[in-house]
Short mmCIF file of C-alpha atoms in Angstrom, two decimals:
data_model
loop_
_atom_site.label_atom_id
_atom_site.label_comp_id
_atom_site.label_asym_id
_atom_site.label_seq_id
_atom_site.Cartn_x
_atom_site.Cartn_y
_atom_site.Cartn_z
CA SER A 27 16.75 9.78 55.95
CA GLN A 28 13.10 10.50 55.20
CA THR A 29 11.68 8.80 52.39
CA ILE A 30 8.29 9.24 50.69
CA HIS A 31 6.30 6.17 49.33
CA GLN A 32 3.67 7.14 46.82
CA TRP A 33 1.91 4.75 44.66
CA PRO A 34 0.71 3.75 42.10
CA ALA A 35 3.42 5.26 39.23
CA THR A 36 0.65 5.61 36.80
CA LEU A 37 -3.00 5.27 36.77
CA VAL A 38 -5.44 5.17 34.21
CA GLN A 39 -9.19 6.12 35.38
CA PRO A 40 -12.30 6.77 33.53
CA VAL A 41 -14.32 9.89 34.03
CA GLY A 42 -16.88 9.75 37.09
CA SER A 43 -14.71 7.16 38.92
CA PRO A 44 -13.56 7.81 42.49
CA LEU A 45 -9.76 8.31 43.24
CA SER A 46 -7.69 7.63 46.31
CA LEU A 47 -3.76 8.29 46.10
CA GLU A 48 -1.95 7.30 49.41
CA CYS A 49 1.41 8.59 50.37
CA THR A 50 3.32 7.57 53.44
CA VAL A 51 6.28 8.87 55.05
CA GLU A 52 9.38 6.85 56.82
CA GLY A 53 12.47 8.31 58.70
CA THR A 54 10.73 10.95 60.47
CA SER A 55 7.81 12.15 62.51
CA ASN A 56 5.29 15.01 62.51
CA PRO A 57 6.27 16.25 58.98
CA ASN A 58 4.50 18.83 57.15
CA LEU A 59 3.10 17.10 53.92
CA TYR A 60 2.04 18.45 50.44
CA TRP A 61 0.09 17.53 47.54
CA TYR A 62 1.34 18.96 44.43
CA ARG A 63 0.00 18.57 40.74
CA GLN A 64 1.85 19.40 37.46
CA ALA A 65 -0.87 19.68 34.37
CA ALA A 66 0.70 19.21 31.01
CA GLY A 67 2.55 22.07 30.26
CA ARG A 68 2.42 23.77 33.30
CA GLY A 69 4.39 24.24 36.61
CA LEU A 70 3.64 22.18 39.86
CA GLN A 71 0.94 23.63 41.64
CA LEU A 72 0.53 23.18 45.29
CA LEU A 73 -3.07 21.66 45.98
CA PHE A 74 -3.12 20.74 49.95
CA TYR A 75 -0.72 21.08 52.90
CA SER A 76 -1.01 19.32 56.34
CA VAL A 77 0.87 20.40 59.44
CA GLY A 78 -0.39 17.51 61.64
CA ILE A 79 -3.21 14.90 61.95
CA GLY A 80 -6.56 16.04 60.60
CA GLN A 81 -5.01 19.36 59.57
CA ILE A 82 -5.64 20.13 55.99
CA SER A 83 -5.32 23.33 54.25
CA SER A 84 -6.47 23.56 50.52
CA GLU A 85 -5.02 26.17 48.10
CA VAL A 86 -7.27 26.03 45.13
CA PRO A 87 -10.81 25.27 44.79
CA GLN A 88 -11.42 21.83 43.29
CA ASN A 89 -12.70 18.51 42.72
CA LEU A 90 -10.09 16.80 45.02
CA SER A 91 -9.84 16.55 48.85
CA ALA A 92 -7.13 15.33 51.03
CA SER A 93 -7.09 13.63 54.40
CA ARG A 94 -4.24 12.75 57.15
CA PRO A 95 -5.71 10.00 59.12
CA GLN A 96 -2.12 9.31 60.48
CA ASP A 97 0.77 11.23 61.29
CA ARG A 98 2.80 9.54 58.25
CA GLN A 99 0.00 9.16 55.84
CA PHE A 100 -1.61 11.74 53.47
CA ILE A 101 -4.25 10.71 50.96
CA LEU A 102 -5.78 12.36 47.99
CA SER A 103 -9.25 11.65 46.96
CA SER A 104 -11.80 12.41 44.67
CA LYS A 105 -15.48 11.19 44.40
CA LYS A 106 -15.91 11.75 40.82
CA LEU A 107 -13.05 12.42 38.84
CA LEU A 108 -12.86 14.97 35.86
CA LEU A 109 -11.29 15.10 32.71
CA SER A 110 -9.27 17.96 33.99
CA ASP A 111 -7.99 16.01 36.95
CA SER A 112 -5.28 14.42 34.76
CA GLY A 113 -1.78 15.09 35.49
CA PHE A 114 1.01 14.50 37.65
CA TYR A 115 0.69 14.30 41.31
CA LEU A 116 3.51 14.57 43.80
CA CYS A 117 3.46 14.24 47.51
CA ALA A 118 6.34 15.96 49.59
CA GLY A 119 7.31 16.56 52.84
CA SER A 120 9.52 18.69 55.05
CA MET A 121 10.38 19.33 58.56
CA THR A 122 9.27 22.60 59.92
CA ALA A 123 12.57 23.71 61.30
CA ASN A 124 14.13 22.84 57.95
CA GLU A 125 13.35 24.09 54.45
CA LYS A 126 14.70 21.09 52.67
CA LEU A 127 11.50 19.17 50.83
CA PHE A 128 11.76 15.44 50.27
CA PHE A 129 9.48 14.16 47.40
CA GLY A 130 7.78 10.90 46.29
CA SER A 131 8.45 9.58 42.62
CA GLY A 132 4.83 11.02 41.76
CA THR A 133 1.66 9.44 40.23
CA GLN A 134 0.78 10.09 36.64
CA LEU A 135 -3.02 10.21 36.38
CA SER A 136 -5.07 10.00 33.16
CA VAL A 137 -8.85 10.27 33.00
CA LEU A 138 -10.39 9.17 30.11
CA GLY B 29 0.55 36.21 43.65
CA ASP B 30 4.01 34.83 43.91
CA SER B 31 5.20 32.91 40.65
CA VAL B 32 8.23 31.47 39.08
CA THR B 33 9.17 31.64 35.06
CA GLN B 34 11.87 29.09 33.66
CA MET B 35 12.81 29.21 30.11
CA GLU B 36 11.12 26.79 27.82
CA GLY B 37 12.95 23.30 27.01
CA PRO B 38 14.16 21.01 25.87
CA VAL B 39 17.76 22.24 26.19
CA THR B 40 20.11 20.18 24.26
CA LEU B 41 24.03 20.30 24.53
CA SER B 42 27.04 18.41 23.92
CA GLU B 43 29.03 17.13 26.66
CA GLU B 44 31.26 19.59 28.32
CA ALA B 45 29.45 22.40 26.70
CA PHE B 46 28.37 25.43 29.22
CA LEU B 47 25.04 25.46 30.93
CA THR B 48 22.55 28.53 31.64
CA ILE B 49 18.85 27.96 32.60
CA ASN B 50 17.09 30.94 33.25
CA CYS B 51 14.59 31.37 36.02
CA THR B 52 12.95 34.74 37.18
CA TYR B 53 10.40 35.38 39.78
CA THR B 54 7.94 37.40 41.24
CA ALA B 55 7.42 37.76 45.10
CA THR B 56 5.86 40.28 47.42
CA GLY B 57 8.29 39.19 50.21
CA TYR B 58 11.65 37.88 50.44
CA PRO B 59 11.62 34.27 49.31
CA SER B 60 13.99 31.65 49.57
CA LEU B 61 15.22 30.36 46.17
CA PHE B 62 15.90 26.70 44.69
CA TRP B 63 16.66 24.61 42.05
CA TYR B 64 15.46 21.01 41.93
CA VAL B 65 16.42 18.28 39.68
CA GLN B 66 14.59 15.06 38.58
CA TYR B 67 16.39 12.62 37.17
CA PRO B 68 14.83 9.77 34.86
CA GLY B 69 12.48 7.44 36.88
CA GLU B 70 13.30 9.12 40.24
CA GLY B 71 11.62 11.75 42.31
CA LEU B 72 12.74 15.46 42.61
CA GLN B 73 15.96 16.49 44.57
CA LEU B 74 16.91 19.47 45.96
CA LEU B 75 20.09 20.80 44.03
CA LEU B 76 20.90 23.93 45.42
CA LYS B 77 19.23 26.94 47.38
CA ALA B 78 19.91 30.68 48.29
CA THR B 79 18.13 32.38 51.03
CA LYS B 80 18.72 35.92 50.53
CA ALA B 81 20.14 38.60 47.95
CA ASP B 82 23.30 38.08 46.60
CA ASP B 83 23.61 34.53 48.30
CA LYS B 84 25.14 31.96 45.82
CA GLY B 85 24.04 28.50 46.03
CA SER B 86 26.31 25.56 44.66
CA ASN B 87 26.34 21.64 44.37
CA LYS B 88 27.76 19.25 42.05
CA GLY B 89 29.39 21.97 39.61
CA PHE B 90 26.08 23.89 39.57
CA GLU B 91 25.92 27.46 40.76
CA ALA B 92 22.75 29.88 40.85
CA THR B 93 23.15 33.38 42.40
CA TYR B 94 20.15 35.19 43.87
CA ARG B 95 19.75 38.39 42.08
CA LYS B 96 17.09 40.68 43.75
CA GLU B 97 17.49 43.69 41.62
CA THR B 98 16.76 41.37 38.35
CA THR B 99 14.62 39.15 40.30
CA SER B 100 16.39 36.02 39.09
CA PHE B 101 18.12 32.93 39.84
CA HIS B 102 19.77 31.26 36.70
CA LEU B 103 21.30 27.94 37.10
CA GLU B 104 25.07 27.64 35.49
CA LYS B 105 27.24 24.90 35.05
CA GLY B 106 30.87 25.00 33.43
CA SER B 107 31.08 21.75 31.71
CA VAL B 108 27.96 19.41 31.44
CA GLN B 109 28.03 15.71 31.53
CA VAL B 110 25.70 13.06 29.91
CA SER B 111 24.68 12.14 33.51
CA ASP B 112 23.16 15.75 34.13
CA SER B 113 20.43 15.07 31.73
CA ALA B 114 17.17 15.58 33.83
CA VAL B 115 14.51 18.07 34.35
CA TYR B 116 15.13 21.18 36.31
CA PHE B 117 12.69 23.08 38.38
CA CYS B 118 13.36 26.45 39.69
CA ALA B 119 11.16 27.50 42.80
CA LEU B 120 10.62 29.91 45.53
CA SER B 121 9.27 29.41 48.95
CA ASP B 122 6.96 31.43 50.74
CA ARG B 123 6.67 31.09 54.52
CA GLY B 124 3.51 31.33 56.34
CA ASP B 125 2.20 30.05 59.70
CA SER B 126 4.24 26.92 60.69
CA SER B 127 4.72 25.59 57.52
CA TYR B 128 5.58 26.97 54.11
CA LYS B 129 4.83 26.51 50.21
CA LEU B 130 6.98 25.98 47.63
CA ILE B 131 5.97 27.56 44.15
CA PHE B 132 7.30 25.70 41.22
CA GLY B 133 8.31 26.70 37.46
CA SER B 134 7.33 24.66 34.90
CA GLY B 135 10.49 22.69 34.84
CA THR B 136 13.43 22.61 31.86
CA ARG B 137 14.26 19.35 30.32
CA LEU B 138 18.15 18.95 29.81
CA LEU B 139 19.47 16.54 26.99
CA VAL B 140 23.09 16.18 27.21
CA ARG B 141 25.02 14.36 24.05
CA PRO B 142 28.17 12.49 24.28
#
């Protein structure tokens, strides 16, 4: 079965510092991959999705970027964090022919 | 754009009580609808889904019916257990190109007391 590894579980970073969150997939190949964020009191918001290596679609303009250097690796980055980047970040995956999503356990990011 | 609205939580119930968590959606097309559950310390898991109007999704005693006329997908369970304590997310899918997007509600925390 498919598994997503996401780390760290919690992260506290100062404003202006860089960010790199990594997500890796096991148990399948060529998945669609997603980064979601949940800000306090709001729903999960799709940030990026990727259908393959080097292919990234951005859903909302923001201070973040994503990359997919390998089939099973999806990275969320920022050069300079803002206070508004605080939130819960969730990596997810799916197979094209199957709507079922599988999820990582999430990263709670606090920018101070 | 498409959106999902869920009832505010937390919802606190006694064991064996009846559960309803309301969910309504706005969509331009014909989305699929989902309920996801996040147990403490774990990732999100698919609980049930419905892909067209009048479909009923069910799993682990939970049910939800896709109501196009009221644009709703309310989650119900006849008798909750302490182990059902979790956060429940309603979601819809919007298919495009070779991938699709899930749009989530804000989540409803359920606390079941013994």
